[in-house]
Coordinates of C-alpha atoms in Angstrom, one line a residue:
X11 CA 18.3 -7.2 -64.9
X12 CA 18.2 -3.4 -66.4
X13 CA 17.2 -2.3 -69.8
X14 CA 18.4 0.5 -71.6
X15 CA 16.1 1.9 -74.2
X16 CA 16.8 4.6 -76.9
X17 CA 15.9 7.9 -76.6
X18 CA 13.7 9.2 -78.3
X19 CA 11.9 5.9 -78.3
X20 CA 11.3 4.3 -81.6
X21 CA 8.5 1.8 -82.8
X22 CA 10.8 -1.1 -81.8
X23 CA 11.8 0.2 -78.7
X24 CA 8.3 0.7 -77.4
X25 CA 7.6 -2.8 -78.5
X26 CA 10.4 -4.3 -76.5
X27 CA 9.4 -2.2 -73.6
X28 CA 5.8 -3.6 -73.6
X29 CA 7.4 -7.0 -73.6
X30 CA 9.7 -6.3 -70.8
X31 CA 6.7 -4.9 -68.6
X32 CA 4.5 -7.8 -69.2
X33 CA 7.5 -10.3 -68.2
X34 CA 8.2 -8.3 -65.0
X35 CA 4.5 -8.2 -63.9
X36 CA 4.5 -11.9 -64.3
X37 CA 7.3 -12.4 -62.2
X38 CA 6.0 -10.2 -59.4
X39 CA 2.8 -12.2 -59.2
X40 CA 4.7 -15.3 -59.0
X41 CA 6.6 -14.1 -56.1
X42 CA 3.7 -12.8 -54.4
X43 CA 2.3 -16.2 -54.5
X44 CA 5.4 -17.8 -53.0
X45 CA 5.6 -15.3 -50.3
X46 CA 1.9 -15.7 -49.3
X47 CA 2.5 -19.5 -49.1
X48 CA 5.6 -18.9 -46.9
X49 CA 3.7 -16.6 -44.4
X50 CA 0.8 -19.2 -44.4
X51 CA 3.2 -21.9 -43.5
X52 CA 4.9 -19.8 -40.6
X53 CA 1.6 -18.9 -39.3
X54 CA 0.6 -22.5 -39.2
X55 CA 3.7 -23.3 -37.4
X56 CA 3.0 -20.5 -34.9
X57 CA -0.4 -21.5 -34.3
X58 CA 0.6 -25.1 -33.7
X59 CA 3.4 -23.9 -31.2
X60 CA 1.1 -21.6 -29.5
X61 CA -1.6 -24.2 -29.0
X62 CA 1.0 -26.6 -27.9
X63 CA 2.5 -24.0 -25.3
X64 CA -1.0 -23.3 -24.1
X65 CA -1.8 -27.0 -23.5
X66 CA 1.6 -27.0 -21.6
X67 CA 0.5 -24.0 -19.6
X68 CA -2.8 -25.4 -18.6
X69 CA -1.2 -28.5 -17.7
X70 CA 1.5 -26.5 -15.5
X71 CA -1.4 -24.6 -13.7
X72 CA -3.3 -27.9 -13.0
X73 CA -0.2 -29.2 -11.5
X74 CA 0.5 -26.1 -9.4
X75 CA -3.2 -25.7 -8.2
X76 CA -2.7 -29.4 -7.0
X77 CA 0.7 -28.6 -5.4
X78 CA -1.0 -25.7 -3.6
X79 CA -4.1 -27.7 -2.3
X80 CA -1.5 -30.4 -1.2
X81 CA 0.6 -27.7 0.6
X82 CA -2.4 -26.4 2.1
X83 CA -3.7 -29.9 3.3
X84 CA 0.1 -30.4 4.6
X85 CA -0.4 -26.9 6.5
X86 CA 0.2 -27.4 10.2
X87 CA -3.3 -25.5 10.9
X88 CA -5.0 -28.3 9.0
X89 CA -4.1 -30.5 11.9
X90 CA -5.7 -28.3 14.6
X91 CA -9.0 -29.7 16.3
X92 CA -11.9 -28.0 15.2
X93 CA -12.7 -26.8 18.9
X94 CA -9.3 -25.3 19.0
X95 CA -9.7 -23.6 15.9
X96 CA -13.1 -22.0 16.9
X97 CA -11.5 -20.8 19.8
X98 CA -8.7 -18.9 18.0
X99 CA -11.6 -17.4 15.9
X100 CA -13.3 -16.2 19.0
X101 CA -10.1 -14.5 20.3
X102 CA -9.8 -12.9 17.1
X103 CA -13.4 -11.5 17.2
X104 CA -12.7 -10.0 20.6
X105 CA -9.5 -8.4 19.4
X106 CA -11.1 -7.2 15.9
X107 CA -15.0 -7.3 16.0
X108 CA -15.0 -6.9 12.0
X109 CA -12.6 -9.9 11.6
X110 CA -15.3 -12.4 11.1
X111 CA -15.7 -11.2 7.3
X112 CA -12.2 -11.9 6.7
X113 CA -12.1 -15.3 8.3
X114 CA -15.4 -16.4 6.5
X115 CA -14.1 -15.4 3.2
X116 CA -10.8 -17.6 3.5
X117 CA -12.1 -21.2 2.6
X118 CA -15.4 -23.2 2.6
X119 CA -14.2 -24.8 5.8
X120 CA -13.5 -21.9 7.6
X121 CA -16.8 -20.3 6.4
X122 CA -18.7 -23.3 7.6
X123 CA -17.0 -23.0 11.0
X124 CA -17.5 -19.3 11.3
X125 CA -21.2 -19.5 10.4
X126 CA -22.0 -22.7 12.3
X127 CA -25.2 -22.1 14.1
X128 CA -24.9 -24.5 17.1
X129 CA -21.5 -23.7 17.8
X130 CA -21.9 -19.9 17.9
X131 CA -25.0 -20.1 19.8
X132 CA -23.6 -22.4 22.6
X133 CA -20.7 -19.7 23.1
X134 CA -23.3 -16.6 23.1
X135 CA -21.6 -15.6 19.9
X136 CA -22.9 -13.8 16.7
X137 CA -23.0 -14.5 13.0
X138 CA -23.9 -10.8 12.2
X139 CA -22.0 -7.9 11.5
X140 CA -20.1 -7.9 14.7
X141 CA -19.2 -11.4 16.5
X142 CA -18.5 -10.8 20.1
X143 CA -18.6 -13.0 23.3
X144 CA -19.4 -10.0 25.7
X145 CA -23.3 -10.7 25.8
X146 CA -25.5 -13.5 25.1
X147 CA -27.1 -11.7 22.1
X148 CA -26.6 -11.4 18.4
X149 CA -25.2 -7.7 17.6
X150 CA -26.2 -6.5 14.2
X151 CA -24.6 -3.0 13.4
X152 CA -25.4 -1.6 9.9
X153 CA -24.5 1.7 8.2
X154 CA -26.2 1.6 4.9
X155 CA -28.5 3.6 2.5
X156 CA -31.8 3.0 0.8
X157 CA -30.0 1.9 -2.5
X158 CA -28.2 -1.0 -0.8
X159 CA -29.9 -4.5 -0.7
X160 CA -32.3 -5.2 2.3
X161 CA -31.4 -8.7 1.9
X162 CA -28.4 -8.1 4.1
X163 CA -30.5 -7.8 7.1
X164 CA -32.4 -11.0 6.1
X165 CA -29.2 -12.8 5.8
X166 CA -28.1 -11.7 9.2
X167 CA -31.2 -12.7 10.8
X168 CA -31.3 -15.9 9.3
X169 CA -27.8 -16.6 10.7
X170 CA -28.7 -15.6 14.1
X171 CA -31.1 -18.6 14.7
X172 CA -34.3 -18.6 16.4
X173 CA -33.8 -18.2 20.1
X174 CA -30.7 -15.9 20.9
X175 CA -31.7 -12.2 21.6
X176 CA -31.1 -9.3 19.1
X177 CA -29.1 -6.2 19.9
X178 CA -29.9 -4.0 16.5
X179 CA -28.5 -0.7 15.5
X180 CA -29.0 0.6 12.0
X181 CA -28.3 4.1 10.6
X182 CA -29.7 4.8 7.2
X183 CA -28.2 7.5 5.1
X184 CA -31.0 9.0 3.0
X185 CA -29.4 12.2 1.7
X186 CA -28.7 12.2 -2.2
X187 CA -25.7 13.1 -3.8
X188 CA -27.5 16.3 -5.3
X189 CA -28.6 17.4 -1.8
X190 CA -25.3 16.6 -0.4
X191 CA -23.5 18.8 -3.1
X192 CA -25.9 21.6 -2.5
X193 CA -25.2 21.4 1.3
X194 CA -21.5 21.1 0.8
X195 CA -22.0 24.3 -1.3
X196 CA -23.8 26.2 1.1
X197 CA -21.3 25.2 3.9
X198 CA -18.6 26.6 1.3
X199 CA -20.5 29.9 1.1
X200 CA -20.8 30.2 5.0
X201 CA -17.1 29.4 5.5
X202 CA -16.2 32.3 3.5
X203 CA -18.6 34.8 5.6
X204 CA -17.4 33.6 8.9
X205 CA -15.3 30.8 11.0
X206 CA -17.8 28.1 11.6
X207 CA -18.1 26.5 15.2
X208 CA -17.0 23.1 15.5
X209 CA -19.8 20.5 15.2
X210 CA -21.6 19.4 18.3
X211 CA -20.6 15.6 17.7
X212 CA -17.4 13.9 16.5
X213 CA -17.7 10.9 14.2
X214 CA -15.5 8.2 12.9
X215 CA -16.6 5.0 11.3
X216 CA -15.0 2.2 9.8
X217 CA -14.0 2.3 6.1
X218 CA -12.4 -0.2 3.7
X219 CA -13.1 -2.9 6.4
X220 CA -11.5 -1.1 9.4
X221 CA -13.6 -0.6 12.3
X222 CA -13.4 2.4 14.8
X223 CA -15.4 4.3 17.4
X224 CA -17.1 7.4 17.6
X225 CA -18.4 9.6 20.6
X226 CA -21.5 11.5 20.8
X227 CA -21.5 14.0 23.8
X228 CA -24.1 13.4 26.5
X229 CA -26.6 16.2 25.5
X230 CA -29.0 14.9 22.8
X231 CA -30.3 18.8 22.6
X232 CA -28.7 20.4 19.7
X233 CA -29.7 23.4 17.8
X234 CA -32.6 23.2 15.3
X235 CA -31.6 20.9 12.3
X236 CA -30.1 18.4 14.7
X237 CA -27.6 15.6 13.3
X238 CA -28.3 12.2 14.0
X239 CA -25.3 10.0 13.9
X240 CA -24.8 6.3 14.0
X241 CA -25.3 4.7 17.4
X242 CA -22.6 5.6 19.8
X243 CA -19.5 3.6 21.1
X244 CA -20.4 0.9 18.5
X245 CA -18.2 -0.7 15.7
X246 CA -19.6 0.0 12.3
X247 CA -18.5 -1.7 9.0
X248 CA -19.7 -1.7 5.6
X249 CA -20.5 -5.2 4.6
X250 CA -20.8 -6.0 1.0
X251 CA -24.2 -6.5 -0.4
X252 CA -25.4 -8.7 -3.4
X253 CA -24.5 -7.1 -6.6
X254 CA -22.4 -4.4 -5.1
X255 CA -25.0 -2.1 -4.9
X256 CA -24.2 -1.2 -1.3
X257 CA -21.1 0.8 -2.5
X258 CA -23.2 3.0 -4.9
X259 CA -23.2 5.8 -2.2
X260 CA -19.4 5.6 -1.7
X261 CA -18.7 6.6 -5.2
X262 CA -20.2 9.8 -7.0
X263 CA -19.8 7.7 -10.5
X264 CA -21.9 4.8 -11.5
X265 CA -23.6 3.7 -14.6
X266 CA -27.1 4.7 -15.6
X267 CA -28.4 0.8 -15.1
X268 CA -27.2 0.9 -11.6
X269 CA -28.6 4.1 -10.7
X270 CA -32.1 3.2 -12.2
X271 CA -31.8 -0.1 -10.3
X272 CA -30.8 1.7 -7.0
X273 CA -33.8 4.0 -7.6
X274 CA -36.3 1.3 -7.7
X275 CA -34.9 -0.5 -4.9
X276 CA -35.0 2.6 -2.7
X277 CA -38.7 2.6 -3.1
X278 CA -39.1 -0.6 -1.1
X279 CA -35.8 -0.7 1.1
X280 CA -37.7 0.1 4.3
X281 CA -40.7 -2.3 3.7
X282 CA -38.3 -5.2 3.2
X283 CA -35.8 -4.3 6.1
X284 CA -38.6 -3.5 8.5
X285 CA -40.6 -6.7 7.5
X286 CA -37.6 -9.0 8.3
X287 CA -36.8 -6.8 11.7
X288 CA -40.4 -7.0 12.8
X289 CA -40.8 -10.7 12.3
X290 CA -38.2 -11.0 15.1
X291 CA -39.5 -8.5 17.8
X292 CA -40.0 -11.2 20.2
X293 CA -36.5 -11.6 20.1
X294 CA -35.5 -7.8 20.2
X295 CA -33.5 -7.0 23.2
X296 CA -32.3 -3.5 21.9
X297 CA -33.5 -1.9 18.8
X298 CA -32.0 1.6 17.4
X299 CA -33.1 2.9 14.0
X300 CA -31.8 6.1 12.8
X301 CA -32.3 8.2 9.7
X302 CA -30.9 11.6 8.5
X303 CA -34.1 12.7 6.7
X304 CA -37.5 11.3 5.4
X305 CA -37.1 8.2 3.0
X306 CA -39.7 7.0 0.4
X307 CA -40.5 3.8 2.4
X308 CA -40.9 5.4 5.8
X309 CA -44.4 4.1 6.3
X310 CA -42.9 0.7 6.9
X311 CA -42.2 1.8 10.7
X312 CA -46.1 0.9 10.8
X313 CA -45.0 -2.8 10.9
X314 CA -43.2 -2.1 14.3
X315 CA -46.3 -3.2 16.6
X316 CA -46.9 -5.9 18.9
X317 CA -45.2 -7.6 21.9
X318 CA -41.2 -7.5 22.7
X319 CA -40.8 -9.3 25.9
X320 CA -37.0 -9.0 25.9
X321 CA -36.8 -5.2 24.8
X322 CA -34.7 -3.0 27.0
X323 CA -33.8 -0.2 24.9
X324 CA -36.0 1.2 21.8
X325 CA -35.2 4.3 19.6
X326 CA -36.4 5.7 16.2
X327 CA -34.7 9.0 15.4
X328 CA -34.7 11.3 12.5
X329 CA -32.5 14.3 12.1
X330 CA -35.0 16.1 10.0
X331 CA -38.0 17.9 11.4
X332 CA -40.5 16.2 9.0
X333 CA -44.1 17.1 8.5
X334 CA -46.1 13.9 8.0
X335 CA -49.3 12.3 9.6
X336 CA -49.2 10.0 12.6
X337 CA -49.3 6.4 11.9
X338 CA -50.2 3.5 14.1
X339 CA -47.2 1.7 15.6
X340 CA -45.9 0.9 19.0
X341 CA -45.4 4.4 20.4
X342 CA -48.8 5.2 19.0
X343 CA -50.7 2.3 20.6
X344 CA -54.3 3.0 22.1
X345 CA -54.0 3.6 25.7
X346 CA -56.4 0.5 26.4
X347 CA -53.9 -1.8 24.3
X348 CA -52.2 -4.6 26.2
X349 CA -48.7 -4.5 25.4
X350 CA -45.9 -6.9 26.8
X351 CA -42.8 -4.8 27.4
X352 CA -41.7 -5.8 30.9
X353 CA -38.0 -5.0 30.4
X354 CA -38.2 -1.8 28.6
X355 CA -35.9 1.0 30.3
X356 CA -34.8 3.2 27.7
X357 CA -37.0 5.0 25.2
X358 CA -35.5 7.4 22.5
X359 CA -38.3 9.1 20.0
X360 CA -36.8 12.1 17.9
X361 CA -39.1 13.5 15.2
X362 CA -41.2 10.6 15.2
X363 CA -44.9 10.5 16.0
X364 CA -45.9 9.2 19.6
X365 CA -49.0 9.6 21.6
X366 CA -48.9 10.7 25.3
X367 CA -51.3 7.9 26.5
X368 CA -49.3 5.1 24.7
X369 CA -48.6 2.1 27.0
X370 CA -45.1 2.2 25.9
X371 CA -44.5 5.5 27.9
X372 CA -45.9 4.0 30.9
X373 CA -43.3 1.4 31.6
X374 CA -41.5 2.9 34.6
X375 CA -38.6 3.9 32.2
X376 CA -34.9 4.8 33.3
X377 CA -34.1 6.9 30.5
X378 CA -36.7 8.9 28.4
X379 CA -35.9 11.3 25.2
X380 CA -38.7 12.8 23.1
X381 CA -38.2 15.3 20.5
X382 CA -41.8 15.9 19.2
X383 CA -42.8 16.7 15.6
X384 CA -43.4 20.2 14.8
X385 CA -46.9 19.6 13.9
X386 CA -47.8 18.0 17.1
X387 CA -49.2 20.1 20.0
X388 CA -49.3 18.6 23.5
X389 CA -51.2 20.1 26.5
X390 CA -48.8 20.9 29.4
X391 CA -50.6 18.5 31.6
X392 CA -50.2 15.4 29.1
X393 CA -46.4 15.9 29.0
X394 CA -46.2 16.1 32.8
X395 CA -48.5 12.7 32.8
X396 CA -45.8 11.1 30.7
X397 CA -43.1 12.4 33.2
X398 CA -45.3 11.3 36.3
X399 CA -45.7 7.9 34.9
X400 CA -42.1 7.0 35.0
X401 CA -41.0 7.7 38.7
X402 CA -37.8 5.7 38.2
X403 CA -36.5 8.0 35.6
X404 CA -32.8 8.8 35.9
X405 CA -32.3 10.7 32.6
X406 CA -34.9 12.9 31.2
X407 CA -34.7 14.8 27.8
X408 CA -37.8 16.6 26.3
X409 CA -38.1 18.9 23.4
X410 CA -41.5 20.1 22.2
X411 CA -42.0 23.1 19.8
X412 CA -45.7 23.2 20.2
X413 CA -47.1 23.0 23.7
X414 CA -50.6 24.0 24.5
X415 CA -51.7 25.5 28.2
X416 CA -52.4 22.9 30.7
X417 CA -56.2 21.5 30.9
X418 CA -56.0 19.9 34.1
X419 CA -54.1 21.6 37.1
X420 CA -50.6 20.8 37.3
X421 CA -49.3 18.6 40.4
X422 CA -46.1 18.7 41.9
X423 CA -44.1 15.6 40.9
X424 CA -41.1 14.3 42.6
X425 CA -38.3 12.2 40.4
X426 CA -36.1 11.1 43.0
X427 CA -33.6 9.3 40.8
X428 CA -33.2 11.8 37.9
X429 CA -29.7 12.9 37.5
X430 CA -29.9 14.5 34.0
X431 CA -32.7 16.7 33.0
X432 CA -32.6 18.4 29.5
X433 CA -35.9 20.5 28.3
X434 CA -36.0 22.7 25.3
X435 CA -38.6 24.3 23.0
X436 CA -41.8 26.3 23.9
X437 CA -41.8 28.7 26.5
X438 CA -44.7 27.2 28.4
X439 CA -42.2 24.2 29.3
X440 CA -40.9 26.5 32.0
X441 CA -44.1 25.8 34.0
X442 CA -43.1 22.1 33.7
X443 CA -40.0 22.9 35.2
X444 CA -41.7 24.6 37.9
X445 CA -43.5 21.6 39.0
X446 CA -40.7 19.3 39.2
X447 CA -38.8 18.3 42.2
X448 CA -35.2 16.8 41.4
X449 CA -33.2 16.0 44.4
X450 CA -30.5 14.0 42.6
X451 CA -30.1 16.5 39.9
X452 CA -26.6 16.7 38.6
X453 CA -26.7 17.9 34.8
X454 CA -29.4 20.6 33.8
X455 CA -29.9 21.9 30.5
X456 CA -32.6 24.5 29.7
X457 CA -33.2 25.7 26.0
X458 CA -36.6 26.9 26.7
X459 CA -37.9 30.0 24.8
X460 CA -38.5 31.8 28.1
X461 CA -40.6 34.9 28.4
X462 CA -39.2 35.7 32.0
X463 CA -35.8 35.5 33.5
X464 CA -34.5 32.2 33.7
X465 CA -32.9 32.6 37.0
X466 CA -36.0 32.4 39.0
X467 CA -36.7 29.3 37.0
X468 CA -33.2 27.8 38.1
X469 CA -33.3 29.0 41.6
X470 CA -36.9 27.6 42.5
X471 CA -36.0 24.3 41.1
X472 CA -32.9 23.9 43.2
X473 CA -34.7 25.1 46.1
X474 CA -37.5 22.7 45.9
X475 CA -35.2 19.8 45.3
X476 CA -33.0 20.6 48.6
X477 CA -29.9 22.1 46.8
X478 CA -28.8 19.1 44.7
X479 CA -25.2 19.2 43.8
X480 CA -25.3 20.4 40.3
X481 CA -22.1 19.9 38.4
X482 CA -23.4 20.6 34.8
X483 CA -25.5 23.5 33.7
X484 CA -26.4 24.6 30.0
X485 CA -28.7 27.6 29.3
X486 CA -29.7 28.5 25.7
X487 CA -26.5 27.3 24.4
X488 CA -28.1 25.0 21.9
X489 CA -30.7 27.4 20.2
X490 CA -30.6 30.6 18.4
X491 CA -32.5 32.6 20.9
X492 CA -33.2 36.4 21.3
X493 CA -30.9 37.3 24.3
X494 CA -33.7 39.4 25.7
X495 CA -36.1 36.7 25.9
X496 CA -33.7 34.8 28.2
X497 CA -32.1 37.5 30.4
X498 CA -34.5 40.4 30.7
X499 CA -37.6 40.5 32.6
X500 CA -40.8 42.4 31.9
X501 CA -39.3 45.2 33.9
X502 CA -36.0 45.3 31.8
X503 CA -33.8 44.5 34.7
X504 CA -30.9 42.0 33.7
X505 CA -30.8 38.6 35.4
X506 CA -28.5 38.8 38.5
X507 CA -25.5 36.3 37.5
X508 CA -23.8 36.9 40.8
X509 CA -26.8 35.8 43.0
X510 CA -27.2 32.6 40.8
X511 CA -23.6 31.6 40.3
X512 CA -22.8 31.8 44.1
X513 CA -25.2 29.2 44.8
X514 CA -23.7 26.8 42.6
X515 CA -20.9 25.7 44.4
X516 CA -20.4 22.2 42.8
X517 CA -20.7 23.4 39.2
X518 CA -17.8 22.1 37.1
X519 CA -19.0 23.0 33.5
X520 CA -21.0 26.0 32.4
X521 CA -22.6 26.7 28.9
X522 CA -24.3 29.9 28.3
X523 CA -25.8 31.5 25.1
X524 CA -27.2 34.6 24.3
X525 CA -26.4 36.8 27.4
X526 CA -24.2 40.0 27.4
X527 CA -20.7 39.0 28.1
X528 CA -19.8 41.7 30.8
X529 CA -22.2 40.7 33.7
X530 CA -21.5 36.9 33.2
X531 CA -17.5 37.4 33.2
X532 CA -17.9 39.7 36.3
X533 CA -20.0 37.1 38.2
X534 CA -17.2 34.8 37.4
X535 CA -14.2 37.2 38.5
X536 CA -12.7 38.1 41.6
X537 CA -15.2 38.7 44.5
X538 CA -15.7 42.0 46.3
X539 CA -15.2 43.8 42.9
X540 CA -17.0 47.1 42.8
X541 CA -19.2 45.9 39.7
X542 CA -20.5 42.8 41.2
X543 CA -20.7 43.3 44.9
X544 CA -19.7 39.6 45.5
X545 CA -18.4 38.2 48.7
X546 CA -17.7 34.8 47.6
X547 CA -16.3 33.1 44.3
X548 CA -18.9 32.2 41.9
X549 CA -18.8 28.5 40.9
X550 CA -15.3 27.7 42.8
X551 CA -15.3 24.2 41.2
X552 CA -15.7 25.4 37.4
X553 CA -13.4 24.2 35.1
X554 CA -15.3 24.3 31.6
X555 CA -16.9 27.4 30.3
X556 CA -18.7 27.8 26.9
X557 CA -20.3 30.8 25.6
X558 CA -22.2 31.1 22.3
X559 CA -23.8 34.3 21.1
X560 CA -22.9 36.3 24.2
X561 CA -22.1 39.6 22.7
X562 CA -19.6 42.0 24.3
X563 CA -20.3 45.8 24.6
X564 CA -17.6 48.1 26.0
X565 CA -15.4 46.0 28.3
X566 CA -16.3 42.5 27.2
X567 CA -12.5 41.7 26.5
X568 CA -11.3 43.3 29.4
X569 CA -13.6 41.4 31.7
X570 CA -12.6 38.1 29.8
X571 CA -8.8 38.8 30.7
X572 CA -9.3 39.7 34.3
X573 CA -11.6 36.6 34.9
X574 CA -8.8 34.6 33.5
X575 CA -6.2 36.3 35.3
X576 CA -8.1 35.8 38.5
X577 CA -8.9 32.1 38.2
X578 CA -5.8 31.1 36.1
X579 CA -2.7 33.1 37.5
X580 CA 0.6 32.0 36.0
X581 CA 1.9 28.7 37.1
X582 CA 5.0 30.2 38.6
X583 CA 3.0 32.2 41.2
X584 CA 1.2 35.3 41.5
X585 CA -2.4 36.4 41.7
X586 CA -2.2 37.0 45.5
X587 CA -2.5 33.2 46.3
X588 CA -0.3 30.2 46.6
X589 CA 2.2 29.5 43.9
X590 CA 0.2 28.8 40.5
X591 CA -3.2 29.2 42.3
X592 CA -5.9 32.3 42.4
X593 CA -6.5 34.0 45.6
X594 CA -8.8 32.5 48.2
X595 CA -11.7 34.2 49.6
X596 CA -13.5 33.1 52.7
X597 CA -11.1 30.0 52.8
X598 CA -12.4 29.1 49.2
X599 CA -9.9 28.9 46.2
X600 CA -11.6 28.2 43.0
X601 CA -10.3 25.8 40.3
X602 CA -8.5 26.5 37.2
X603 CA -10.3 26.6 34.0
X604 CA -9.3 23.7 31.8
X605 CA -11.5 24.5 28.8
X606 CA -12.8 27.8 27.3
X607 CA -15.1 28.1 24.5
X608 CA -16.5 31.3 22.9
X609 CA -18.6 31.1 19.6
X610 CA -19.4 34.6 18.1
X611 CA -18.9 36.4 21.2
X612 CA -16.3 39.0 20.7
X613 CA -13.2 39.9 18.6
X614 CA -10.5 39.2 21.0
X615 CA -7.3 39.7 18.8
X616 CA -4.5 37.3 18.2
X617 CA -2.3 38.6 21.0
X618 CA -5.5 37.9 23.5
X619 CA -5.8 34.6 22.1
X620 CA -2.4 33.5 22.5
X621 CA -2.5 34.9 26.0
X622 CA -5.4 32.6 26.6
X623 CA -3.6 29.7 25.2
X624 CA -0.9 30.0 27.7
X625 CA -3.5 30.2 30.6
X626 CA -5.9 27.6 29.7
X627 CA -5.4 24.0 28.4
X628 CA -8.0 24.1 25.8
X629 CA -9.3 27.3 24.0
X630 CA -11.7 27.5 21.1
X631 CA -12.6 31.0 19.9
X632 CA -14.6 31.9 16.8
X633 CA -14.9 35.6 15.5
X634 CA -18.6 37.0 15.2
X635 CA -20.1 37.7 12.1
X636 CA -20.9 41.2 11.7
X637 CA -22.4 41.2 8.3
X638 CA -25.4 39.0 9.2

């Protein structure tokens, strides 16, 4: 409906317009009310329909769940006898050690079967991190932080029963995210200035439920600021902890509430964990606890005290050279204490307190590793006392930064079974080496801050020991030492490498640090050379050669090429010997080098490095940093 009003408006047209406006507004209001009523009716219909659909969906879900349960009940695996299903579980554990976590999460019946105490103990299985049938002991492997819940340890110990021996390995990561970032920044700054040396240890551990192995080289002596890694040759998994707090260290982002809770829990982690562990000392067969730095509840280690009749291996190691007072615990027990440790064979204490007179150090050990605190100063005769009280030692590793002169006279000590002897630290320790007789020695590492040529120490040791078949020798390879302190005597004459290396006829690996490069390479080169006056090959069985901070002067690279040319001639022939072999001297033909490592020794050049790769299977070279 339209209206035509005259223009210009009159009084009559204005009255008509006002009447029309009022009528129109009334009609709009009526239509609005009808629309609202219709929409309300439609909404009610939709609500009723949705409600009906929801009821039918719930009914369908219930029927589907019932159908799934019925299908699960009809599954063939349900008809397997419990004994057969348990055997299948055990076979799976042997193949995948962390598979138990998966099986225990499938259903209630599988969880009960996987964790059933009497069955697992009967088959010498475990109910902890790793289920295994290899040994009659419960194996606990834990890689954790102090922000995680310590109740995980309590849970595993409760599931381990009351009688089965315990094999425990725990690695505690203490480094905070802030310090980790700072360390990363320092590493990035160093990487811009020089090519870093490869890490002394390689590591891989389980992530996202997949377990793998990692390897630690045999020598526990490493440069200052050592890195303590999780125990070697053991699968590590990261199990979930209550509340999910165990994963806080895996992600740099977490809520303030979680961070606050973790901070509080970190104050008590050690006290809770060590409390539960120490309660089971009578069942310890193997106890290894490693941490990368001091942590708030470190004093909880005081609880480790008492008898451990089953204990075969004990280790507490810190990667940080901490400064803290000694506390009373098992390695600090009084000399007159009566400790029951009849089975202890392996003892490792690194940057943790111990007393030289502790009964724990007088149990006729087979393997002993001691790295003393920087604040501790032991007289030399007391260190010898520790060694002499373990005549059955097969592996001996000592590192003491603070050593006092001997109070009592040193007595020559024979260790007839020692095959590996590693010693490092204070220069007075060279006197300890001079008192030992090691007729079975195979592996020798010397990182002593020597004040005299180390050649005499090595030669005299081998002579007293009736020339054992030494196959591995390392000198100053793990310490940043002034070269002069190792290889120059009071008279200023350099060590005679030719004399020393000719006597090492069985040596297979040699690692040297801090010596001038040319004399060493000349001694390993062709005999009868004018520069070394040798009449026989030095180290004819040498296959692995490592050098660190062995700086070259004028002909270092030339001597290196000549040595490799003599020992590793082209495989097609040449070199004066048989095809592919070096020249024999006095009927002796040296072995070919398999591995060559040179860290911060000389600038070789790309052409020399490529040539070395053509002659030697494994070559690792880093350029020296001349801007230090």
